[in-house]
C-alpha cells in the first residue's frame, strides 16, 4: 500500500493552519458575531455564490431578521442594520478596493477614489453644480426637462393610449433618464437621444447589461483576476470587454463633440449649457496648472479624466432613475386612490401647466409650453404627496440595494458591543435598512403616508438610498428633482385630463 509522503501532507496542513489562523488569530473577535451561514467564518464562497446568483439582498436581510443587527457574511466581512451602524461606518471610514473596478479609459472617476483625501479633492471639481440650490435654480434643467417631457415623453404615452398599445416603461424611463442626464452633462444639443433613437438605446442598454454581469469576478476577486490574467486566463468574458469598449467609445464621442464646440466657442445657440462637462473640464484644467501631472502621464490625461466621470454619471444616472420611475409607475397603478390624491395636489401648483390644452382643440404637441418660473422646483419640493411617492418608492425599491463596503480604520472599532479588527469590511445595505419593522411598520408594503405622519423625521433618518457623508451620492439633488418632474406623466397616462408639472 502506498504511503503518504511529507510532501503530499504539506499542502493540506498549510490549508488547515491558514483557516486556524483566520479563525483564532487576528479575526478571532469576529467569532462573537452570529454567522449568516455556517461557512462564513472560514470562507467567502457562500457570499460570492449569493452575489453571483443575485440573491444577496433578500438573503442578507433574512439573516438580519434571524440573527440581529450585526451578522458575519465572510471571514472578514460583516453587515450592519442599525442607525448607529450607519453613522459609524459612513462617518469617516474609507471605501475598500471593490470600488477600484469602476474605471473608464484607464482613469478612475470619483466613485473609484477610495481614500478620503483624493476623493474630497476630486469631488470639489464639480460638486457645486450638483448642489440642491444650484439644481433648483438651474434654467438649463428647466429648459431641457420641459422639452424632453413635452416633445418626447408625453407624445409617446399619448400615442400608446390612443392606439391601445402597450409600452415598455422601463426602457422609456431609462431613455428619459439618460437623455436628461446627458443633457445636463453635455447640453441638450450634444447629449443622447435615446427616446427617439431606439436602436442606439437598445445597443447601449445591452452593452451595459453584459458589462454589469461580465466584470463580476474582476470586482469581487481583483487580485485573483489579475494574477490569472498574467498567465493568460481571463475571468472577464470578451463580450463584457466589448461592451465596455462600446460605452467608452459612445461617451468619448459625446465628450469630443462638446469639447470642440467649447474650444471654438461655437455651441449651438438653441442648446442648453454643457453644465457638468464645462465645470469638470475647467476645474481640472486649473488644478493641473497649479499641480502639473508627472511627465509620464498620458497626453490625453485631462480629457480621459473628464470623460471617465462623464461616463460614470451616465451609467449611474440612467439606471437608478429609470428603475425608480418604473417602480413608481407600478405602485401608482396599483393604488388609484393615491393617484387621485396626488392629482389633486399637483393642481395646486401655481402657475399651473395643463397638458394637453383641451379647451383649444389644437394638437397638444404643437402647443408652445412656457418654461416654468424658478419657483416651480421649490414648489414641487414642498408637495408632501409627491415627495412621499418618491421616497417610499426609493425606500421599498432602492436602485442601489446592496451594501456599500467600508474598511474598519486602524486600531479597530467597537460596534454594538462587537470588536471589529482593523481592515475588516463592514457595510449597511439599503434593502435591509429600509425593512426594519421597528422603524417602517409593514415594511414590505408601499405606504407613502409613512412620510407624512408624526414619525416622518425618524423614518427620514433611516432613509439610505443615496448613502450619506462625504462619499454619498453626488447626484442626489439632480435625481430627486428629475424624478419628481417625471412622476406626473404617469399620473396623466392614467387619466387624460390630469395636470402635468415639469421642472
CSV table of C-alpha atoms in Angstrom, one decimal:
chain,number,residue,atom,x,y,z
A,1,UNK,CA,0.0,0.0,0.0
A,2,UNK,CA,1.3,3.4,-0.9
A,3,UNK,CA,2.3,5.7,2.0
A,4,UNK,CA,1.7,9.4,2.2
A,5,UNK,CA,4.9,11.4,1.9
A,6,UNK,CA,5.6,14.6,3.8
A,7,UNK,CA,5.4,16.5,0.5
A,8,UNK,CA,1.8,15.3,0.0
A,9,UNK,CA,0.8,16.2,3.5
A,10,UNK,CA,2.2,19.7,3.5
A,11,UNK,CA,-0.4,21.4,1.3
A,12,UNK,CA,-3.5,20.2,3.4
A,13,UNK,CA,-1.6,21.1,6.6
A,14,UNK,CA,-0.8,24.6,5.4
A,15,UNK,CA,-4.5,25.0,4.4
A,16,UNK,CA,-5.6,23.9,7.9
A,17,UNK,CA,-3.1,26.3,9.5
A,18,UNK,CA,-4.4,29.1,7.3
A,19,UNK,CA,-8.0,28.5,8.4
A,20,UNK,CA,-6.9,28.2,12.1
A,21,UNK,CA,-5.1,31.5,11.9
A,22,UNK,CA,-8.1,33.1,10.3
A,23,UNK,CA,-10.5,31.8,12.9
A,24,UNK,CA,-8.3,32.1,16.0
A,25,UNK,CA,-5.8,34.8,15.1
A,26,UNK,CA,-6.5,38.4,14.2
A,27,UNK,CA,-10.1,37.8,13.3
A,28,UNK,CA,-10.9,35.9,16.5
A,29,UNK,CA,-13.1,38.8,17.8
A,30,UNK,CA,-15.5,38.3,14.9
A,31,UNK,CA,-16.3,34.8,16.2
A,32,UNK,CA,-18.7,36.5,18.6
A,33,UNK,CA,-20.8,37.9,15.7
A,34,UNK,CA,-23.5,35.5,14.5
A,35,UNK,CA,-22.8,34.0,11.1
A,36,UNK,CA,-25.3,34.2,8.2
A,37,UNK,CA,-24.0,30.8,7.0
A,38,UNK,CA,-22.0,28.0,8.8
A,39,UNK,CA,-19.1,28.6,6.4
A,40,UNK,CA,-18.9,32.3,6.8
A,41,UNK,CA,-16.1,32.3,9.5
A,42,UNK,CA,-13.9,30.2,7.2
A,43,UNK,CA,-14.7,31.1,3.6
A,44,UNK,CA,-16.1,33.7,1.3
A,45,UNK,CA,-17.5,31.1,-1.1
A,46,UNK,CA,-21.1,31.3,0.2
A,47,UNK,CA,-21.2,35.1,0.0
A,48,UNK,CA,-19.7,35.0,-3.5
A,49,UNK,CA,-22.3,32.5,-4.5
A,50,UNK,CA,-25.3,34.5,-3.4
A,51,UNK,CA,-23.9,37.6,-5.1
A,52,UNK,CA,-23.2,35.8,-8.3
A,53,UNK,CA,-26.8,34.4,-8.3
A,54,UNK,CA,-28.2,37.9,-7.5
A,55,UNK,CA,-29.7,36.7,-4.2
A,56,UNK,CA,-27.6,38.9,-1.8
A,57,UNK,CA,-30.2,41.5,-0.8
A,58,UNK,CA,-33.0,39.2,0.3
A,59,UNK,CA,-30.6,36.6,1.8
A,60,UNK,CA,-28.7,39.1,3.9
A,61,UNK,CA,-32.0,40.7,5.1
A,62,UNK,CA,-33.3,37.2,6.1
A,63,UNK,CA,-30.1,36.7,8.1
A,64,UNK,CA,-30.6,40.0,9.9
A,65,UNK,CA,-34.2,39.0,10.8
A,66,UNK,CA,-32.9,35.7,12.3
A,67,UNK,CA,-29.7,36.8,13.9
A,68,UNK,CA,-29.9,40.5,14.8
A,69,UNK,CA,-28.4,43.9,13.7
A,70,UNK,CA,-24.9,42.6,13.1
A,71,UNK,CA,-24.1,39.5,11.0
A,72,UNK,CA,-21.0,37.9,9.7
A,73,UNK,CA,-21.1,37.2,5.9
A,74,UNK,CA,-17.5,36.1,5.3
A,75,UNK,CA,-14.2,35.7,7.3
A,76,UNK,CA,-13.5,39.5,7.0
A,77,UNK,CA,-16.9,41.0,6.2
A,78,UNK,CA,-19.9,42.0,8.3
A,79,UNK,CA,-23.3,43.5,7.6
A,80,UNK,CA,-24.9,46.1,9.9
A,81,UNK,CA,-28.6,47.1,10.0
A,82,UNK,CA,-28.9,49.9,12.6
A,83,UNK,CA,-28.8,53.7,12.6
A,84,UNK,CA,-25.8,53.7,14.9
A,85,UNK,CA,-24.0,51.4,12.4
A,86,UNK,CA,-24.9,53.7,9.5
A,87,UNK,CA,-23.5,56.8,11.3
A,88,UNK,CA,-20.3,54.9,12.4
A,89,UNK,CA,-19.5,53.1,9.2
A,90,UNK,CA,-20.3,56.0,6.9
A,91,UNK,CA,-18.9,58.7,9.1
A,92,UNK,CA,-15.2,58.6,8.2
A,93,UNK,CA,-14.4,55.0,7.3
A,94,UNK,CA,-12.8,54.7,3.9
A,95,UNK,CA,-14.0,52.6,0.9
A,96,UNK,CA,-12.5,49.2,0.1
A,97,UNK,CA,-10.8,48.1,-3.1
A,98,UNK,CA,-14.0,46.9,-4.7
A,99,UNK,CA,-14.7,50.5,-5.9
A,100,UNK,CA,-11.4,50.5,-7.9
A,101,UNK,CA,-13.1,48.2,-10.5
A,102,UNK,CA,-15.2,51.2,-11.8
A,103,UNK,CA,-12.5,52.6,-14.0
A,104,UNK,CA,-13.1,54.1,-17.5
A,105,UNK,CA,-10.4,54.9,-20.1
A,106,UNK,CA,-7.8,53.6,-17.6
A,107,UNK,CA,-8.6,56.6,-15.4
A,108,UNK,CA,-10.5,56.4,-12.0
A,109,UNK,CA,-13.7,58.5,-11.8
A,110,UNK,CA,-14.9,60.0,-8.5
A,111,UNK,CA,-16.5,56.7,-7.3
A,112,UNK,CA,-13.2,54.9,-7.6
A,113,UNK,CA,-11.3,57.2,-5.3
A,114,UNK,CA,-11.2,55.0,-2.2
A,115,UNK,CA,-9.1,57.3,0.1
A,116,UNK,CA,-10.9,60.3,1.7
A,117,UNK,CA,-8.3,62.9,0.7
A,118,UNK,CA,-8.2,62.2,-3.0
A,119,UNK,CA,-11.9,61.6,-3.0
A,120,UNK,CA,-12.7,65.0,-1.4
A,121,UNK,CA,-10.3,66.8,-3.8
A,122,UNK,CA,-11.9,65.1,-6.8
A,123,UNK,CA,-15.4,65.8,-5.6
A,124,UNK,CA,-14.7,69.5,-5.3
A,125,UNK,CA,-14.0,69.7,-9.0
A,126,UNK,CA,-17.7,69.7,-9.8
A,127,UNK,CA,-19.8,69.2,-6.6
A,128,UNK,CA,-21.2,72.8,-6.9
A,129,UNK,CA,-23.2,72.0,-10.0
A,130,UNK,CA,-24.9,69.1,-8.2
A,131,UNK,CA,-25.9,71.1,-5.0
A,132,UNK,CA,-29.6,71.4,-4.3
A,133,UNK,CA,-29.6,75.2,-4.6
A,134,UNK,CA,-27.8,75.1,-7.9
A,135,UNK,CA,-30.1,72.4,-9.3
A,136,UNK,CA,-33.3,74.1,-8.2
A,137,UNK,CA,-32.2,77.4,-9.7
A,138,UNK,CA,-30.9,76.0,-13.0
A,139,UNK,CA,-32.7,77.4,-16.1
A,140,UNK,CA,-30.8,74.8,-18.1
A,141,UNK,CA,-32.5,71.9,-16.2
A,142,UNK,CA,-36.0,73.6,-16.5
A,143,UNK,CA,-35.4,74.0,-20.3
A,144,UNK,CA,-34.3,70.6,-21.3
A,145,UNK,CA,-36.7,68.8,-18.9
A,146,UNK,CA,-39.6,70.8,-20.4
A,147,UNK,CA,-38.5,70.0,-23.9
A,148,UNK,CA,-37.9,66.3,-23.3
A,149,UNK,CA,-41.1,65.7,-21.4
A,150,UNK,CA,-43.5,67.7,-23.7
A,151,UNK,CA,-41.9,66.9,-27.0
A,152,UNK,CA,-40.8,63.3,-26.4
A,153,UNK,CA,-42.2,61.5,-23.4
A,154,UNK,CA,-45.8,62.8,-23.3
A,155,UNK,CA,-46.4,62.1,-27.1
A,156,UNK,CA,-45.2,58.5,-26.7
A,157,UNK,CA,-47.5,57.9,-23.8
A,158,UNK,CA,-50.4,59.6,-25.6
A,159,UNK,CA,-49.8,57.6,-28.7
A,160,UNK,CA,-49.8,54.4,-26.6
A,161,UNK,CA,-53.1,55.4,-25.0
A,162,UNK,CA,-54.7,56.3,-28.4
A,163,UNK,CA,-53.6,53.1,-30.0
A,164,UNK,CA,-54.4,50.9,-27.1
A,165,UNK,CA,-50.9,49.6,-27.3
A,166,UNK,CA,-48.5,48.6,-24.5
A,167,UNK,CA,-45.4,50.5,-23.8
A,168,UNK,CA,-42.1,49.3,-22.3
A,169,UNK,CA,-42.0,51.7,-19.4
A,170,UNK,CA,-38.6,50.5,-18.1
A,171,UNK,CA,-36.9,51.3,-21.4
A,172,UNK,CA,-38.9,54.5,-21.7
A,173,UNK,CA,-37.8,55.6,-18.2
A,174,UNK,CA,-34.1,54.6,-18.8
A,175,UNK,CA,-34.1,56.5,-22.1
A,176,UNK,CA,-35.7,59.6,-20.4
A,177,UNK,CA,-33.1,59.4,-17.6
A,178,UNK,CA,-30.2,59.0,-20.0
A,179,UNK,CA,-31.4,61.9,-22.2
A,180,UNK,CA,-31.8,64.3,-19.2
A,181,UNK,CA,-28.5,63.2,-17.6
A,182,UNK,CA,-26.6,63.7,-20.8
A,183,UNK,CA,-28.3,67.0,-21.4
A,184,UNK,CA,-27.1,68.2,-18.1
A,185,UNK,CA,-23.6,67.0,-18.7
A,186,UNK,CA,-23.1,68.0,-22.4
A,187,UNK,CA,-26.0,70.3,-23.2
A,188,UNK,CA,-29.3,69.4,-24.9
A,189,UNK,CA,-27.8,69.6,-28.4
A,190,UNK,CA,-24.9,67.3,-27.6
A,191,UNK,CA,-26.3,64.6,-25.4
A,192,UNK,CA,-28.1,61.3,-26.3
A,193,UNK,CA,-31.4,61.0,-28.0
A,194,UNK,CA,-32.5,57.6,-26.7
A,195,UNK,CA,-36.2,58.5,-26.6
A,196,UNK,CA,-36.2,58.8,-30.4
A,197,UNK,CA,-33.3,56.6,-31.4
A,198,UNK,CA,-34.5,53.2,-30.3
A,199,UNK,CA,-31.5,51.4,-31.9
A,200,UNK,CA,-28.9,53.4,-30.0
A,201,UNK,CA,-30.9,52.9,-26.8
A,202,UNK,CA,-31.2,49.2,-27.1
A,203,UNK,CA,-27.5,48.9,-28.0
A,204,UNK,CA,-26.3,50.9,-25.0
A,205,UNK,CA,-28.6,49.0,-22.6
A,206,UNK,CA,-27.4,45.7,-24.0
A,207,UNK,CA,-23.8,46.7,-23.6
A,208,UNK,CA,-24.4,47.9,-20.1
A,209,UNK,CA,-26.1,44.6,-19.1
A,210,UNK,CA,-23.2,42.5,-20.3
A,211,UNK,CA,-20.7,44.8,-18.6
A,212,UNK,CA,-22.6,44.7,-15.3
A,213,UNK,CA,-22.6,40.9,-15.3
A,214,UNK,CA,-19.3,40.3,-17.0
A,215,UNK,CA,-17.0,42.1,-14.6
A,216,UNK,CA,-18.3,40.3,-11.5
A,217,UNK,CA,-15.1,38.4,-10.7
A,218,UNK,CA,-12.8,41.4,-11.6
A,219,UNK,CA,-14.7,43.4,-9.0
A,220,UNK,CA,-15.1,40.8,-6.3
A,221,UNK,CA,-11.8,39.0,-6.6
A,222,UNK,CA,-9.5,41.6,-8.2
A,223,UNK,CA,-6.2,40.1,-7.1
A,224,UNK,CA,-7.0,36.6,-8.3
A,225,UNK,CA,-8.3,38.0,-11.6
A,226,UNK,CA,-5.1,40.0,-12.2
A,227,UNK,CA,-2.9,37.0,-11.3
A,228,UNK,CA,-4.8,34.7,-13.7
A,229,UNK,CA,-4.5,37.3,-16.5
A,230,UNK,CA,-0.7,37.2,-16.1
A,231,UNK,CA,-0.8,33.6,-17.2
A,232,UNK,CA,-3.3,34.1,-20.0
A,233,UNK,CA,-6.5,33.2,-18.2
A,234,UNK,CA,-9.3,35.9,-18.3
A,235,UNK,CA,-12.3,35.8,-16.0
A,236,UNK,CA,-13.9,38.6,-17.9
A,237,UNK,CA,-15.8,37.5,-21.0
A,238,UNK,CA,-14.9,39.1,-24.3
A,239,UNK,CA,-18.5,40.4,-24.7
A,240,UNK,CA,-18.1,42.3,-21.5
A,241,UNK,CA,-14.8,43.8,-22.7
A,242,UNK,CA,-16.6,44.7,-26.0
A,243,UNK,CA,-19.5,46.2,-24.1
A,244,UNK,CA,-17.2,48.4,-22.0
A,245,UNK,CA,-15.3,49.5,-25.1
A,246,UNK,CA,-18.6,50.4,-26.8
A,247,UNK,CA,-19.8,52.5,-23.9
A,248,UNK,CA,-16.4,54.3,-23.6
A,249,UNK,CA,-16.5,55.0,-27.4
A,250,UNK,CA,-20.0,56.4,-27.2
A,251,UNK,CA,-19.2,58.7,-24.3
A,252,UNK,CA,-15.9,59.7,-25.9
A,253,UNK,CA,-17.8,60.9,-29.0
A,254,UNK,CA,-20.2,62.9,-26.8
A,255,UNK,CA,-17.3,64.5,-25.0
A,256,UNK,CA,-15.3,65.2,-28.1
A,257,UNK,CA,-18.2,66.9,-29.8
A,258,UNK,CA,-19.0,69.3,-27.0
A,259,UNK,CA,-15.3,69.8,-26.3
A,260,UNK,CA,-14.7,71.1,-29.8
A,261,UNK,CA,-17.7,73.4,-29.5
A,262,UNK,CA,-16.4,74.8,-26.2
A,263,UNK,CA,-12.9,75.3,-27.6
A,264,UNK,CA,-14.1,77.0,-30.8
A,265,UNK,CA,-16.8,79.0,-29.0
A,266,UNK,CA,-19.4,77.5,-31.3
A,267,UNK,CA,-22.0,76.0,-29.0
A,268,UNK,CA,-25.4,75.6,-30.7
A,269,UNK,CA,-27.5,78.7,-29.7
A,270,UNK,CA,-30.6,76.6,-29.0
A,271,UNK,CA,-28.7,74.2,-26.8
A,272,UNK,CA,-28.7,74.3,-23.0
A,273,UNK,CA,-25.3,74.7,-21.5
A,274,UNK,CA,-22.9,71.7,-21.0
A,275,UNK,CA,-23.0,72.4,-17.3
A,276,UNK,CA,-21.2,69.3,-15.8
A,277,UNK,CA,-18.7,68.9,-18.6
A,278,UNK,CA,-17.7,72.5,-18.7
A,279,UNK,CA,-17.4,72.7,-14.9
A,280,UNK,CA,-15.4,69.5,-14.7
A,281,UNK,CA,-13.1,70.5,-17.6
A,282,UNK,CA,-12.5,74.0,-16.2
A,283,UNK,CA,-11.7,72.8,-12.6
A,284,UNK,CA,-9.4,70.0,-13.8
A,285,UNK,CA,-7.5,72.4,-16.1
A,286,UNK,CA,-7.0,74.9,-13.2
A,287,UNK,CA,-5.9,72.1,-10.9
A,288,UNK,CA,-3.3,70.9,-13.4
A,289,UNK,CA,-2.0,74.4,-13.9
A,290,UNK,CA,-1.3,74.5,-10.1
A,291,UNK,CA,0.0,70.9,-9.9
A,292,UNK,CA,1.2,69.6,-13.2
A,293,UNK,CA,0.8,65.8,-13.7
A,294,UNK,CA,4.0,63.7,-13.9
A,295,UNK,CA,5.7,63.9,-17.4
A,296,UNK,CA,5.0,60.2,-17.9
A,297,UNK,CA,1.2,60.8,-17.8
A,298,UNK,CA,-0.9,60.1,-20.9
A,299,UNK,CA,-1.0,63.2,-23.0
A,300,UNK,CA,-4.8,62.7,-23.1
A,301,UNK,CA,-5.0,62.5,-19.3
A,302,UNK,CA,-7.1,65.7,-19.0
A,303,UNK,CA,-9.8,64.6,-21.4
A,304,UNK,CA,-9.8,61.0,-20.2
A,305,UNK,CA,-10.1,62.1,-16.6
A,306,UNK,CA,-13.2,64.2,-17.5
A,307,UNK,CA,-14.7,61.6,-19.8
A,308,UNK,CA,-14.3,58.9,-17.0
A,309,UNK,CA,-16.6,60.9,-14.7
A,310,UNK,CA,-19.0,61.7,-17.5
A,311,UNK,CA,-19.4,58.0,-18.4
A,312,UNK,CA,-19.7,57.1,-14.7
A,313,UNK,CA,-22.6,59.6,-14.3
A,314,UNK,CA,-24.3,58.4,-17.4
A,315,UNK,CA,-24.3,54.8,-16.3
A,316,UNK,CA,-25.4,55.6,-12.7
A,317,UNK,CA,-27.9,58.2,-13.7
A,318,UNK,CA,-29.8,56.2,-16.3
A,319,UNK,CA,-30.1,53.0,-14.3
A,320,UNK,CA,-31.0,54.3,-10.9
A,321,UNK,CA,-33.6,56.9,-12.0
A,322,UNK,CA,-35.0,54.5,-14.6
A,323,UNK,CA,-35.6,51.8,-12.0
A,324,UNK,CA,-37.1,54.2,-9.5
A,325,UNK,CA,-39.5,55.7,-12.0
A,326,UNK,CA,-40.7,52.3,-13.2
A,327,UNK,CA,-41.4,51.1,-9.7
A,328,UNK,CA,-43.3,54.4,-9.0
A,329,UNK,CA,-45.4,53.7,-12.1
A,330,UNK,CA,-46.1,50.2,-10.9
A,331,UNK,CA,-47.2,51.2,-7.4
A,332,UNK,CA,-49.3,54.1,-8.6
A,333,UNK,CA,-51.1,51.8,-11.0
A,334,UNK,CA,-51.8,49.5,-8.0
A,335,UNK,CA,-53.1,52.5,-5.9
A,336,UNK,CA,-55.6,54.5,-7.9
A,337,UNK,CA,-56.9,56.2,-4.7
A,338,UNK,CA,-53.4,57.7,-4.2
A,339,UNK,CA,-53.3,58.8,-7.8
A,340,UNK,CA,-56.4,60.8,-7.2
A,341,UNK,CA,-55.0,62.5,-4.2
A,342,UNK,CA,-51.7,63.2,-6.0
A,343,UNK,CA,-53.5,64.6,-8.9
A,344,UNK,CA,-55.4,67.0,-6.6
A,345,UNK,CA,-52.1,68.1,-5.0
A,346,UNK,CA,-50.5,68.7,-8.4
A,347,UNK,CA,-53.3,71.0,-9.4
A,348,UNK,CA,-52.3,73.3,-6.5
A,349,UNK,CA,-49.1,74.4,-8.3
A,350,UNK,CA,-49.3,78.0,-9.4
A,351,UNK,CA,-49.0,78.9,-12.2
A,352,UNK,CA,-50.5,75.6,-13.4
A,353,UNK,CA,-49.4,73.8,-16.6
A,354,UNK,CA,-52.3,71.9,-18.3
A,355,UNK,CA,-51.4,69.2,-20.7
A,356,UNK,CA,-53.0,68.7,-23.1
A,357,UNK,CA,-54.8,72.1,-23.5
A,358,UNK,CA,-58.2,70.5,-24.1
A,359,UNK,CA,-60.1,73.8,-24.5
A,360,UNK,CA,-58.2,74.9,-27.6
A,361,UNK,CA,-58.9,71.7,-29.7
A,362,UNK,CA,-55.4,72.0,-31.2
A,363,UNK,CA,-52.7,69.3,-31.2
A,364,UNK,CA,-51.3,69.2,-27.7
A,365,UNK,CA,-47.8,68.5,-29.1
A,366,UNK,CA,-47.6,71.6,-31.3
A,367,UNK,CA,-48.6,73.9,-28.5
A,368,UNK,CA,-45.9,76.0,-27.0
A,369,UNK,CA,-45.3,75.2,-23.4
A,370,UNK,CA,-43.9,78.1,-21.3
A,371,UNK,CA,-40.9,77.1,-19.2
A,372,UNK,CA,-42.0,77.2,-15.5
A,373,UNK,CA,-40.6,80.0,-13.3
A,374,UNK,CA,-37.7,79.3,-11.0
A,375,UNK,CA,-40.2,78.9,-8.1
A,376,UNK,CA,-41.6,75.7,-9.6
A,377,UNK,CA,-38.8,73.4,-8.3
A,378,UNK,CA,-39.2,74.7,-4.8
A,379,UNK,CA,-43.0,74.3,-5.1
A,380,UNK,CA,-42.5,70.7,-6.1
A,381,UNK,CA,-40.1,70.2,-3.3
A,382,UNK,CA,-42.8,71.3,-0.9
A,383,UNK,CA,-45.5,69.0,-2.1
A,384,UNK,CA,-45.9,66.3,0.6
A,385,UNK,CA,-47.7,63.6,-1.5
A,386,UNK,CA,-45.4,64.0,-4.5
A,387,UNK,CA,-42.3,63.6,-2.2
A,388,UNK,CA,-43.9,60.8,-0.3
A,389,UNK,CA,-44.4,58.9,-3.6
A,390,UNK,CA,-40.7,59.4,-4.4
A,391,UNK,CA,-39.2,58.5,-1.0
A,392,UNK,CA,-41.5,55.5,-0.4
A,393,UNK,CA,-40.6,54.1,-3.8
A,394,UNK,CA,-36.9,54.6,-3.2
A,395,UNK,CA,-37.3,53.0,0.3
A,396,UNK,CA,-39.0,49.9,-0.9
A,397,UNK,CA,-37.1,49.6,-4.2
A,398,UNK,CA,-33.7,51.2,-3.6
A,399,UNK,CA,-31.9,51.1,-7.0
A,400,UNK,CA,-28.6,50.5,-5.3
A,401,UNK,CA,-29.9,48.0,-2.8
A,402,UNK,CA,-26.7,46.1,-1.7
A,403,UNK,CA,-24.2,47.1,0.9
A,404,UNK,CA,-21.7,49.9,0.2
A,405,UNK,CA,-18.4,48.5,1.6
A,406,UNK,CA,-16.2,50.4,4.0
A,407,UNK,CA,-13.0,49.4,5.8
A,408,UNK,CA,-12.6,49.4,9.6
A,409,UNK,CA,-9.9,52.0,10.3
A,410,UNK,CA,-6.5,51.5,12.0
A,411,UNK,CA,-6.8,50.4,15.6
A,412,UNK,CA,-10.2,48.7,15.0
A,413,UNK,CA,-13.6,49.7,16.3
A,414,UNK,CA,-16.5,48.8,18.5
A,415,UNK,CA,-20.0,48.4,17.1
A,416,UNK,CA,-23.0,47.2,19.1
A,417,UNK,CA,-20.6,45.6,21.6
A,418,UNK,CA,-18.7,43.7,19.0
A,419,UNK,CA,-15.0,44.3,18.3
A,420,UNK,CA,-14.1,44.8,14.7
A,421,UNK,CA,-10.4,44.4,13.9
A,422,UNK,CA,-8.9,46.9,11.5
A,423,UNK,CA,-9.1,46.0,7.8
A,424,UNK,CA,-12.4,44.2,8.2
A,425,UNK,CA,-15.0,45.1,5.6
A,426,UNK,CA,-18.3,46.5,7.0
A,427,UNK,CA,-21.4,47.8,5.3
A,428,UNK,CA,-25.1,48.5,5.5
A,429,UNK,CA,-27.5,47.6,2.7
A,430,UNK,CA,-30.4,49.9,1.9
A,431,UNK,CA,-32.5,46.9,1.2
A,432,UNK,CA,-32.1,45.7,4.8
A,433,UNK,CA,-32.0,49.1,6.5
A,434,UNK,CA,-35.3,50.1,4.8
A,435,UNK,CA,-37.1,46.9,6.0
A,436,UNK,CA,-36.5,47.4,9.8
A,437,UNK,CA,-40.1,46.8,11.1
A,438,UNK,CA,-39.3,48.8,14.3
A,439,UNK,CA,-39.0,51.9,12.1
A,440,UNK,CA,-41.0,51.0,9.0
A,441,UNK,CA,-44.2,49.3,10.1
A,442,UNK,CA,-45.5,46.9,7.4
A,443,UNK,CA,-42.1,47.4,5.8
A,444,UNK,CA,-42.9,45.2,2.8
A,445,UNK,CA,-45.8,47.4,1.8
A,446,UNK,CA,-45.8,50.6,-0.3
A,447,UNK,CA,-47.2,53.1,2.1
A,448,UNK,CA,-46.4,56.8,1.2
A,449,UNK,CA,-48.3,58.1,4.1
A,450,UNK,CA,-45.4,57.0,6.4
A,451,UNK,CA,-43.5,60.0,5.1
A,452,UNK,CA,-46.3,62.4,6.2
A,453,UNK,CA,-47.1,61.3,9.7
A,454,UNK,CA,-45.6,62.0,13.2
A,455,UNK,CA,-42.7,59.7,12.5
A,456,UNK,CA,-41.6,61.4,9.3
A,457,UNK,CA,-38.3,62.6,10.9
A,458,UNK,CA,-37.5,59.2,12.3
A,459,UNK,CA,-38.1,57.4,9.0
A,460,UNK,CA,-36.1,60.1,7.2
A,461,UNK,CA,-33.1,59.3,9.4
A,462,UNK,CA,-33.2,55.7,8.2
A,463,UNK,CA,-33.5,56.6,4.5
A,464,UNK,CA,-30.4,55.3,2.8
A,465,UNK,CA,-31.0,55.2,-1.0
A,466,UNK,CA,-28.4,57.9,-1.6
A,467,UNK,CA,-25.9,57.0,1.1
A,468,UNK,CA,-24.5,59.7,3.3
A,469,UNK,CA,-21.4,61.5,4.3
A,470,UNK,CA,-18.6,62.7,2.0
A,471,UNK,CA,-19.0,59.6,-0.2
A,472,UNK,CA,-22.8,59.8,-0.6
A,473,UNK,CA,-24.4,60.2,-4.0
A,474,UNK,CA,-23.2,63.4,-5.6
A,475,UNK,CA,-26.2,63.5,-7.9
A,476,UNK,CA,-28.9,63.2,-5.2
A,477,UNK,CA,-30.5,66.7,-5.8
A,478,UNK,CA,-30.5,66.2,-9.5
A,479,UNK,CA,-32.1,62.8,-9.3
A,480,UNK,CA,-34.8,63.9,-6.8
A,481,UNK,CA,-35.8,66.9,-8.9
A,482,UNK,CA,-35.7,64.9,-12.2
A,483,UNK,CA,-37.8,62.0,-10.7
A,484,UNK,CA,-40.4,64.4,-9.2
A,485,UNK,CA,-40.8,66.0,-12.6
A,486,UNK,CA,-41.3,62.7,-14.3
A,487,UNK,CA,-43.8,61.1,-11.8
A,488,UNK,CA,-46.5,63.3,-13.3
A,489,UNK,CA,-46.5,61.8,-16.8
A,490,UNK,CA,-47.7,58.5,-15.4
A,491,UNK,CA,-50.5,60.2,-13.5
A,492,UNK,CA,-51.5,61.8,-16.8
A,493,UNK,CA,-51.1,58.5,-18.6
A,494,UNK,CA,-53.8,57.1,-16.3
A,495,UNK,CA,-56.2,59.9,-16.9
A,496,UNK,CA,-56.1,62.2,-20.0
A,497,UNK,CA,-57.3,65.4,-18.1
A,498,UNK,CA,-54.6,65.2,-15.5
A,499,UNK,CA,-52.3,68.2,-14.8
A,500,UNK,CA,-48.7,67.7,-15.7
A,501,UNK,CA,-46.0,69.5,-14.0
A,502,UNK,CA,-42.5,69.8,-15.4
A,503,UNK,CA,-39.4,71.4,-13.9
